[in-house]
PDB file of C-alpha atoms in Angstrom:
ATOM      1  CA  ALA O   1       0.000   0.000   0.000  1.00 48.00           C
ATOM      2  CA  ALA O   2       2.842   2.371   0.897  1.00 43.00           C
ATOM      3  CA  ALA O   3       4.588   1.633  -2.405  1.00 44.00           C
ATOM      4  CA  ALA O   4       1.386   2.362  -4.341  1.00 44.00           C
ATOM      5  CA  ALA O   5       0.945   5.644  -2.467  1.00 41.00           C
ATOM      6  CA  ALA O   6       4.507   6.598  -3.286  1.00 40.00           C
ATOM      7  CA  ALA O   7       3.999   5.837  -6.955  1.00 40.00           C
ATOM      8  CA  THR O   8       0.917   8.072  -7.000  1.00 43.00           C
ATOM      9  CA  THR O   9       2.547  11.035  -5.283  1.00 43.00           C
ATOM     10  CA  ASN O  10       6.090  10.743  -6.648  1.00 47.00           C
ATOM     11  CA  PRO O  11       6.404  13.409  -9.379  1.00 49.00           C
ATOM     12  CA  THR O  12       9.029  11.336 -11.170  1.00 54.00           C
ATOM     13  CA  GLY O  13       7.133   8.036 -10.997  1.00 55.00           C
ATOM     14  CA  PRO O  14       4.179   6.766 -12.992  1.00 56.00           C
ATOM     15  CA  ASP O  15       0.835   8.482 -12.404  1.00 56.00           C
ATOM     16  CA  ILE O  16      -1.697   5.815 -11.510  1.00 60.00           C
ATOM     17  CA  THR O  17      -4.450   8.139 -10.259  1.00 70.00           C
ATOM     18  CA  PRO O  18      -7.715   7.389 -12.147  1.00 81.00           C
ATOM     19  CA  ARG O  19      -8.511  10.147 -14.618  1.00 90.00           C
ATOM     20  CA  ILE O  20     -11.839  11.980 -14.520  1.00 95.00           C
ATOM     21  CA  ARG O  21     -13.855  11.160 -17.643  1.00 97.00           C
ATOM     22  CA  LEU O  22     -16.106  13.806 -19.170  1.00 97.00           C
ATOM     23  CA  TYR O  23     -18.469  12.997 -21.996  1.00 95.00           C
ATOM     24  CA  ASP O  24     -20.413  14.818 -24.678  1.00 95.00           C
ATOM     25  CA  GLY O  25     -22.149  13.357 -27.687  1.00 93.00           C
ATOM     26  CA  PHE O  26     -22.900  15.140 -30.936  1.00 92.00           C
ATOM     27  CA  GLU O  27     -24.882  14.311 -34.047  1.00 92.00           C
ATOM     28  CA  PRO O  28     -23.051  15.053 -37.308  1.00 94.00           C
ATOM     29  CA  SER O  29     -25.938  16.865 -38.919  1.00 89.00           C
ATOM     30  CA  GLY O  30     -24.712  19.853 -40.914  1.00 87.00           C
ATOM     31  CA  ARG O  31     -22.660  23.007 -40.623  1.00 88.00           C
ATOM     32  CA  MET O  32     -21.249  23.829 -37.211  1.00 87.00           C
ATOM     33  CA  HIS O  33     -22.702  26.921 -35.547  1.00 83.00           C
ATOM     34  CA  ILE O  34     -20.841  29.376 -33.310  1.00 82.00           C
ATOM     35  CA  ALA O  35     -21.972  27.871 -30.005  1.00 77.00           C
ATOM     36  CA  GLN O  36     -20.998  24.364 -31.017  1.00 83.00           C
ATOM     37  CA  GLY O  37     -17.663  25.434 -32.427  1.00 87.00           C
ATOM     38  CA  LEU O  38     -16.251  28.193 -30.237  1.00 89.00           C
ATOM     39  CA  LEU O  39     -18.134  27.712 -26.970  1.00 88.00           C
ATOM     40  CA  LYS O  40     -17.494  23.975 -26.953  1.00 91.00           C
ATOM     41  CA  SER O  41     -13.794  24.528 -27.608  1.00 94.00           C
ATOM     42  CA  VAL O  42     -13.602  26.930 -24.660  1.00 93.00           C
ATOM     43  CA  ASN O  43     -15.425  24.504 -22.358  1.00 93.00           C
ATOM     44  CA  VAL O  44     -13.327  21.497 -23.376  1.00 95.00           C
ATOM     45  CA  ASN O  45     -10.089  23.422 -22.905  1.00 96.00           C
ATOM     46  CA  LYS O  46     -11.219  24.457 -19.415  1.00 95.00           C
ATOM     47  CA  CYS O  47     -12.206  20.911 -18.498  1.00 95.00           C
ATOM     48  CA  THR O  48      -8.939  19.347 -19.707  1.00 96.00           C
ATOM     49  CA  SER O  49      -6.471  22.064 -18.723  1.00 95.00           C
ATOM     50  CA  PRO O  50      -3.330  21.080 -16.772  1.00 92.00           C
ATOM     51  CA  GLY O  51      -4.156  20.052 -13.229  1.00 92.00           C
ATOM     52  CA  THR O  52      -7.665  18.793 -13.970  1.00 93.00           C
ATOM     53  CA  HIS O  53      -6.433  15.238 -14.536  1.00 95.00           C
ATOM     54  CA  SER O  54      -9.291  14.619 -16.920  1.00 96.00           C
ATOM     55  CA  THR O  55     -10.066  13.140 -20.318  1.00 96.00           C
ATOM     56  CA  PHE O  56     -12.861  14.473 -22.509  1.00 97.00           C
ATOM     57  CA  CYS O  57     -14.620  11.836 -24.590  1.00 97.00           C
ATOM     58  CA  PHE O  58     -16.603  12.960 -27.613  1.00 97.00           C
ATOM     59  CA  TRP O  59     -19.189  10.411 -28.705  1.00 97.00           C
ATOM     60  CA  VAL O  60     -19.562  10.892 -32.462  1.00 97.00           C
ATOM     61  CA  ALA O  61     -23.204   9.882 -32.635  1.00 96.00           C
ATOM     62  CA  ASP O  62     -23.444   8.803 -36.263  1.00 96.00           C
ATOM     63  CA  TRP O  63     -26.071   6.118 -35.595  1.00 96.00           C
ATOM     64  CA  PHE O  64     -28.038   8.635 -33.543  1.00 94.00           C
ATOM     65  CA  ALA O  65     -28.020  11.073 -36.457  1.00 94.00           C
ATOM     66  CA  LEU O  66     -29.315   8.231 -38.622  1.00 93.00           C
ATOM     67  CA  MET O  67     -32.139   7.531 -36.164  1.00 90.00           C
ATOM     68  CA  ASN O  68     -32.963  11.239 -36.159  1.00 88.00           C
ATOM     69  CA  ASP O  69     -33.059  11.233 -39.974  1.00 89.00           C
ATOM     70  CA  LYS O  70     -30.215  13.735 -40.347  1.00 93.00           C
ATOM     71  CA  MET O  71     -28.522  14.207 -43.734  1.00 94.00           C
ATOM     72  CA  GLY O  72     -31.481  12.448 -45.325  1.00 92.00           C
ATOM     73  CA  GLY O  73     -30.657   9.253 -43.457  1.00 92.00           C
ATOM     74  CA  ASP O  74     -27.462   8.753 -45.505  1.00 95.00           C
ATOM     75  CA  LEU O  75     -24.851   7.292 -43.138  1.00 95.00           C
ATOM     76  CA  SER O  76     -21.929   7.985 -45.481  1.00 96.00           C
ATOM     77  CA  LYS O  77     -22.813  11.705 -45.497  1.00 96.00           C
ATOM     78  CA  ILE O  78     -23.214  11.661 -41.726  1.00 96.00           C
ATOM     79  CA  VAL O  79     -19.692  10.233 -41.341  1.00 97.00           C
ATOM     80  CA  THR O  80     -18.288  12.910 -43.663  1.00 97.00           C
ATOM     81  CA  VAL O  81     -19.947  15.639 -41.597  1.00 96.00           C
ATOM     82  CA  GLY O  82     -18.572  14.071 -38.407  1.00 96.00           C
ATOM     83  CA  LYS O  83     -15.024  14.309 -39.753  1.00 97.00           C
ATOM     84  CA  TYR O  84     -15.670  17.919 -40.818  1.00 96.00           C
ATOM     85  CA  LEU O  85     -16.852  18.872 -37.302  1.00 95.00           C
ATOM     86  CA  ILE O  86     -13.684  17.455 -35.754  1.00 96.00           C
ATOM     87  CA  GLU O  87     -11.547  19.544 -38.130  1.00 96.00           C
ATOM     88  CA  VAL O  88     -13.519  22.686 -37.262  1.00 95.00           C
ATOM     89  CA  TRP O  89     -12.827  22.128 -33.566  1.00 96.00           C
ATOM     90  CA  LYS O  90      -9.125  21.794 -34.322  1.00 95.00           C
ATOM     91  CA  ALA O  91      -9.237  25.071 -36.237  1.00 95.00           C
ATOM     92  CA  ALA O  92     -11.209  26.727 -33.419  1.00 94.00           C
ATOM     93  CA  GLY O  93      -8.356  26.072 -30.996  1.00 95.00           C
ATOM     94  CA  MET O  94      -9.556  23.014 -29.129  1.00 96.00           C
ATOM     95  CA  ASP O  95      -6.612  21.347 -27.383  1.00 96.00           C
ATOM     96  CA  LEU O  96      -6.914  17.659 -28.259  1.00 96.00           C
ATOM     97  CA  THR O  97      -4.155  16.482 -25.907  1.00 95.00           C
ATOM     98  CA  ASN O  98      -6.669  14.956 -23.503  1.00 96.00           C
ATOM     99  CA  VAL O  99      -9.552  14.521 -25.934  1.00 97.00           C
ATOM    100  CA  GLU O 100     -10.742  11.357 -27.640  1.00 96.00           C
ATOM    101  CA  PHE O 101     -13.300  10.888 -30.400  1.00 97.00           C
ATOM    102  CA  ARG O 102     -15.191   7.598 -30.432  1.00 97.00           C
ATOM    103  CA  TRP O 103     -17.632   6.764 -33.210  1.00 97.00           C
ATOM    104  CA  ALA O 104     -20.887   5.250 -31.973  1.00 97.00           C
ATOM    105  CA  SER O 105     -21.311   2.835 -34.880  1.00 97.00           C
ATOM    106  CA  GLU O 106     -17.813   1.395 -34.481  1.00 97.00           C
ATOM    107  CA  GLU O 107     -17.861   1.198 -30.693  1.00 97.00           C
ATOM    108  CA  ILE O 108     -21.322  -0.335 -30.402  1.00 98.00           C
ATOM    109  CA  THR O 109     -20.584  -2.900 -33.122  1.00 97.00           C
ATOM    110  CA  SER O 110     -17.234  -3.873 -31.596  1.00 98.00           C
ATOM    111  CA  ASN O 111     -18.615  -4.041 -28.058  1.00 98.00           C
ATOM    112  CA  ALA O 112     -22.160  -5.247 -28.660  1.00 98.00           C
ATOM    113  CA  HIS O 113     -21.872  -7.761 -25.823  1.00 98.00           C
ATOM    114  CA  VAL O 114     -21.292  -4.864 -23.415  1.00 98.00           C
ATOM    115  CA  TYR O 115     -23.496  -2.126 -24.881  1.00 98.00           C
ATOM    116  CA  TRP O 116     -26.803  -3.879 -25.525  1.00 98.00           C
ATOM    117  CA  PRO O 117     -27.176  -5.557 -22.102  1.00 98.00           C
ATOM    118  CA  ILE O 118     -26.794  -2.120 -20.493  1.00 97.00           C
ATOM    119  CA  MET O 119     -29.388  -0.636 -22.836  1.00 97.00           C
ATOM    120  CA  LEU O 120     -31.836  -3.468 -22.173  1.00 97.00           C
ATOM    121  CA  ASP O 121     -31.450  -2.947 -18.445  1.00 97.00           C
ATOM    122  CA  VAL O 122     -32.117   0.784 -18.845  1.00 97.00           C
ATOM    123  CA  ALA O 123     -35.154   0.056 -21.020  1.00 96.00           C
ATOM    124  CA  ARG O 124     -36.792  -2.353 -18.598  1.00 96.00           C
ATOM    125  CA  ARG O 125     -36.605   0.120 -15.704  1.00 96.00           C
ATOM    126  CA  PHE O 126     -38.601   2.947 -17.339  1.00 95.00           C
ATOM    127  CA  ASN O 127     -42.013   3.123 -18.968  1.00 93.00           C
ATOM    128  CA  VAL O 128     -42.631   4.607 -22.415  1.00 90.00           C
ATOM    129  CA  THR O 129     -44.151   7.782 -20.972  1.00 88.00           C
ATOM    130  CA  ARG O 130     -40.936   8.588 -19.081  1.00 90.00           C
ATOM    131  CA  ILE O 131     -38.794   7.950 -22.139  1.00 90.00           C
ATOM    132  CA  LYS O 132     -40.956  10.114 -24.396  1.00 86.00           C
ATOM    133  CA  LYS O 133     -40.463  13.024 -22.013  1.00 85.00           C
ATOM    134  CA  CYS O 134     -36.840  13.051 -23.170  1.00 85.00           C
ATOM    135  CA  CYS O 135     -37.782  13.719 -26.811  1.00 77.00           C
ATOM    136  CA  GLN O 136     -36.622  17.337 -26.433  1.00 67.00           C
ATOM    137  CA  ILE O 137     -33.024  16.119 -26.742  1.00 59.00           C
ATOM    138  CA  MET O 138     -33.681  15.368 -30.420  1.00 59.00           C
ATOM    139  CA  GLY O 139     -35.571  18.562 -31.131  1.00 59.00           C
ATOM    140  CA  ARG O 140     -38.689  16.496 -31.799  1.00 57.00           C
ATOM    141  CA  LEU O 141     -42.265  16.845 -30.638  1.00 57.00           C
ATOM    142  CA  GLU O 142     -43.594  13.882 -28.688  1.00 58.00           C
ATOM    143  CA  GLY O 143     -46.406  13.098 -31.129  1.00 65.00           C
ATOM    144  CA  SER O 144     -44.117  12.956 -34.168  1.00 70.00           C
ATOM    145  CA  LEU O 145     -41.626  10.361 -32.913  1.00 78.00           C
ATOM    146  CA  THR O 146     -40.699   7.342 -34.977  1.00 83.00           C
ATOM    147  CA  ALA O 147     -40.004   4.008 -33.293  1.00 85.00           C
ATOM    148  CA  ALA O 148     -36.256   4.573 -33.842  1.00 84.00           C
ATOM    149  CA  GLN O 149     -36.449   7.920 -32.064  1.00 83.00           C
ATOM    150  CA  VAL O 150     -38.013   6.284 -29.005  1.00 87.00           C
ATOM    151  CA  LEU O 151     -34.825   4.184 -28.770  1.00 91.00           C
ATOM    152  CA  TYR O 152     -32.704   7.338 -28.889  1.00 91.00           C
ATOM    153  CA  PRO O 153     -33.019   8.402 -25.204  1.00 92.00           C
ATOM    154  CA  LEU O 154     -32.464   4.817 -24.070  1.00 95.00           C
ATOM    155  CA  MET O 155     -29.244   4.613 -26.060  1.00 95.00           C
ATOM    156  CA  GLN O 156     -28.057   8.063 -24.994  1.00 94.00           C
ATOM    157  CA  CYS O 157     -28.580   7.080 -21.376  1.00 96.00           C
ATOM    158  CA  THR O 158     -26.655   3.866 -22.055  1.00 97.00           C
ATOM    159  CA  ASP O 159     -23.751   5.848 -23.523  1.00 97.00           C
ATOM    160  CA  VAL O 160     -23.013   7.420 -20.138  1.00 97.00           C
ATOM    161  CA  PHE O 161     -22.358   4.031 -18.548  1.00 97.00           C
ATOM    162  CA  PHE O 162     -20.797   2.400 -21.588  1.00 97.00           C
ATOM    163  CA  LEU O 163     -18.218   5.185 -21.773  1.00 97.00           C
ATOM    164  CA  LYS O 164     -17.741   5.124 -17.984  1.00 96.00           C
ATOM    165  CA  ALA O 165     -18.386   8.865 -17.808  1.00 96.00           C
ATOM    166  CA  ASP O 166     -17.946  10.626 -14.470  1.00 96.00           C
ATOM    167  CA  ILE O 167     -19.288  13.922 -15.786  1.00 96.00           C
ATOM    168  CA  CYS O 168     -21.875  14.622 -18.505  1.00 95.00           C
ATOM    169  CA  GLN O 169     -20.825  17.927 -20.074  1.00 93.00           C
ATOM    170  CA  LEU O 170     -23.648  18.763 -22.490  1.00 89.00           C
ATOM    171  CA  GLY O 171     -26.015  21.645 -23.142  1.00 85.00           C
ATOM    172  CA  VAL O 172     -29.036  22.294 -20.943  1.00 85.00           C
ATOM    173  CA  ASP O 173     -31.211  21.000 -23.789  1.00 84.00           C
ATOM    174  CA  GLN O 174     -29.881  17.520 -22.938  1.00 89.00           C
ATOM    175  CA  ARG O 175     -30.677  17.777 -19.236  1.00 89.00           C
ATOM    176  CA  LYS O 176     -33.685  15.454 -19.285  1.00 90.00           C
ATOM    177  CA  VAL O 177     -31.775  12.441 -20.541  1.00 91.00           C
ATOM    178  CA  ASN O 178     -28.883  13.227 -18.207  1.00 92.00           C
ATOM    179  CA  MET O 179     -31.335  13.124 -15.320  1.00 94.00           C
ATOM    180  CA  LEU O 180     -32.633   9.837 -16.713  1.00 95.00           C
ATOM    181  CA  ALA O 181     -29.120   8.453 -16.261  1.00 96.00           C
ATOM    182  CA  ARG O 182     -29.106   9.538 -12.619  1.00 96.00           C
ATOM    183  CA  GLU O 183     -32.557   8.028 -12.089  1.00 96.00           C
ATOM    184  CA  TYR O 184     -31.273   4.788 -13.582  1.00 97.00           C
ATOM    185  CA  CYS O 185     -28.552   4.702 -10.944  1.00 97.00           C
ATOM    186  CA  ASP O 186     -31.232   4.801  -8.258  1.00 96.00           C
ATOM    187  CA  ALA O 187     -33.292   2.096  -9.963  1.00 96.00           C
ATOM    188  CA  ALA O 188     -30.273  -0.151 -10.571  1.00 96.00           C
ATOM    189  CA  LYS O 189     -28.777   0.631  -7.148  1.00 95.00           C
ATOM    190  CA  LYS O 190     -25.576   2.001  -8.625  1.00 94.00           C
ATOM    191  CA  ARG O 191     -23.508   3.788  -6.033  1.00 91.00           C
ATOM    192  CA  PHE O 192     -21.949   6.509  -8.160  1.00 92.00           C
ATOM    193  CA  LYS O 193     -24.151   8.797 -10.254  1.00 95.00           C
ATOM    194  CA  PRO O 194     -22.767  10.861 -13.146  1.00 95.00           C
ATOM    195  CA  VAL O 195     -22.301  14.551 -12.379  1.00 95.00           C
ATOM    196  CA  ILE O 196     -24.323  16.814 -14.697  1.00 94.00           C
ATOM    197  CA  LEU O 197     -22.268  19.824 -15.823  1.00 92.00           C
ATOM    198  CA  SER O 198     -24.535  21.623 -18.285  1.00 88.00           C
ATOM    199  CA  HIS O 199     -23.717  24.727 -20.275  1.00 82.00           C
ATOM    200  CA  HIS O 200     -26.281  27.252 -21.451  1.00 78.00           C
ATOM    201  CA  MET O 201     -27.164  27.656 -25.101  1.00 72.00           C
ATOM    202  CA  LEU O 202     -26.193  30.839 -26.945  1.00 71.00           C
ATOM    203  CA  TYR O 203     -29.182  32.793 -28.203  1.00 69.00           C
ATOM    204  CA  GLY O 204     -29.526  33.159 -31.955  1.00 68.00           C
ATOM    205  CA  LEU O 205     -29.284  36.552 -33.630  1.00 72.00           C
ATOM    206  CA  LYS O 206     -32.603  36.284 -35.441  1.00 74.00           C
ATOM    207  CA  GLU O 207     -35.805  37.540 -33.842  1.00 74.00           C
ATOM    208  CA  GLY O 208     -37.437  34.804 -31.775  1.00 67.00           C
ATOM    209  CA  GLN O 209     -34.521  32.391 -32.329  1.00 61.00           C
ATOM    210  CA  GLU O 210     -33.926  30.426 -29.121  1.00 60.00           C
ATOM    211  CA  LYS O 211     -30.470  29.163 -29.963  1.00 57.00           C
TER     212      LYS O 211
END
């Protein structure tokens, strides 16, 4: 025990302290706006600056964009847009030293034996009414949801635990599904709940534009 403590505190030895994991997911769905580009870069740089001992995980939600019928439901276009968004963040000054990008389609396919059991457990602990209350995260009205879009909140909730996120760092528009993740911890008797660190949306410049 003493040797392990020394290894943790010794500035010249290996750092074995667990890193804090922050998570945000984004749909590749078109041109990047100012809030997504500049504000997100500022927030990520703050969260991963020296001394924070943290890693920021971006979940490139290509399958989620497909479920939400973005880019006409063309997955190849969605992937292209995802790569474009990453390049914009680089150009906007995001420090990628402690940042990782993980593509949903690749990760879920490669780790299906881990991902789907978590999602099924989330799904069986909530009724459809509770899940439909999260439809705001997709920018959809409750009465217009497709069957695929009902799966969306279940999968987004699953992402938090699949990625082993300590902190959910998303916009306030995603608060409902983040709270769903915390409720799941109560239902599943998980000891540690994810911390919700939400940022406000920037108002649009057009009259009546919310963001």
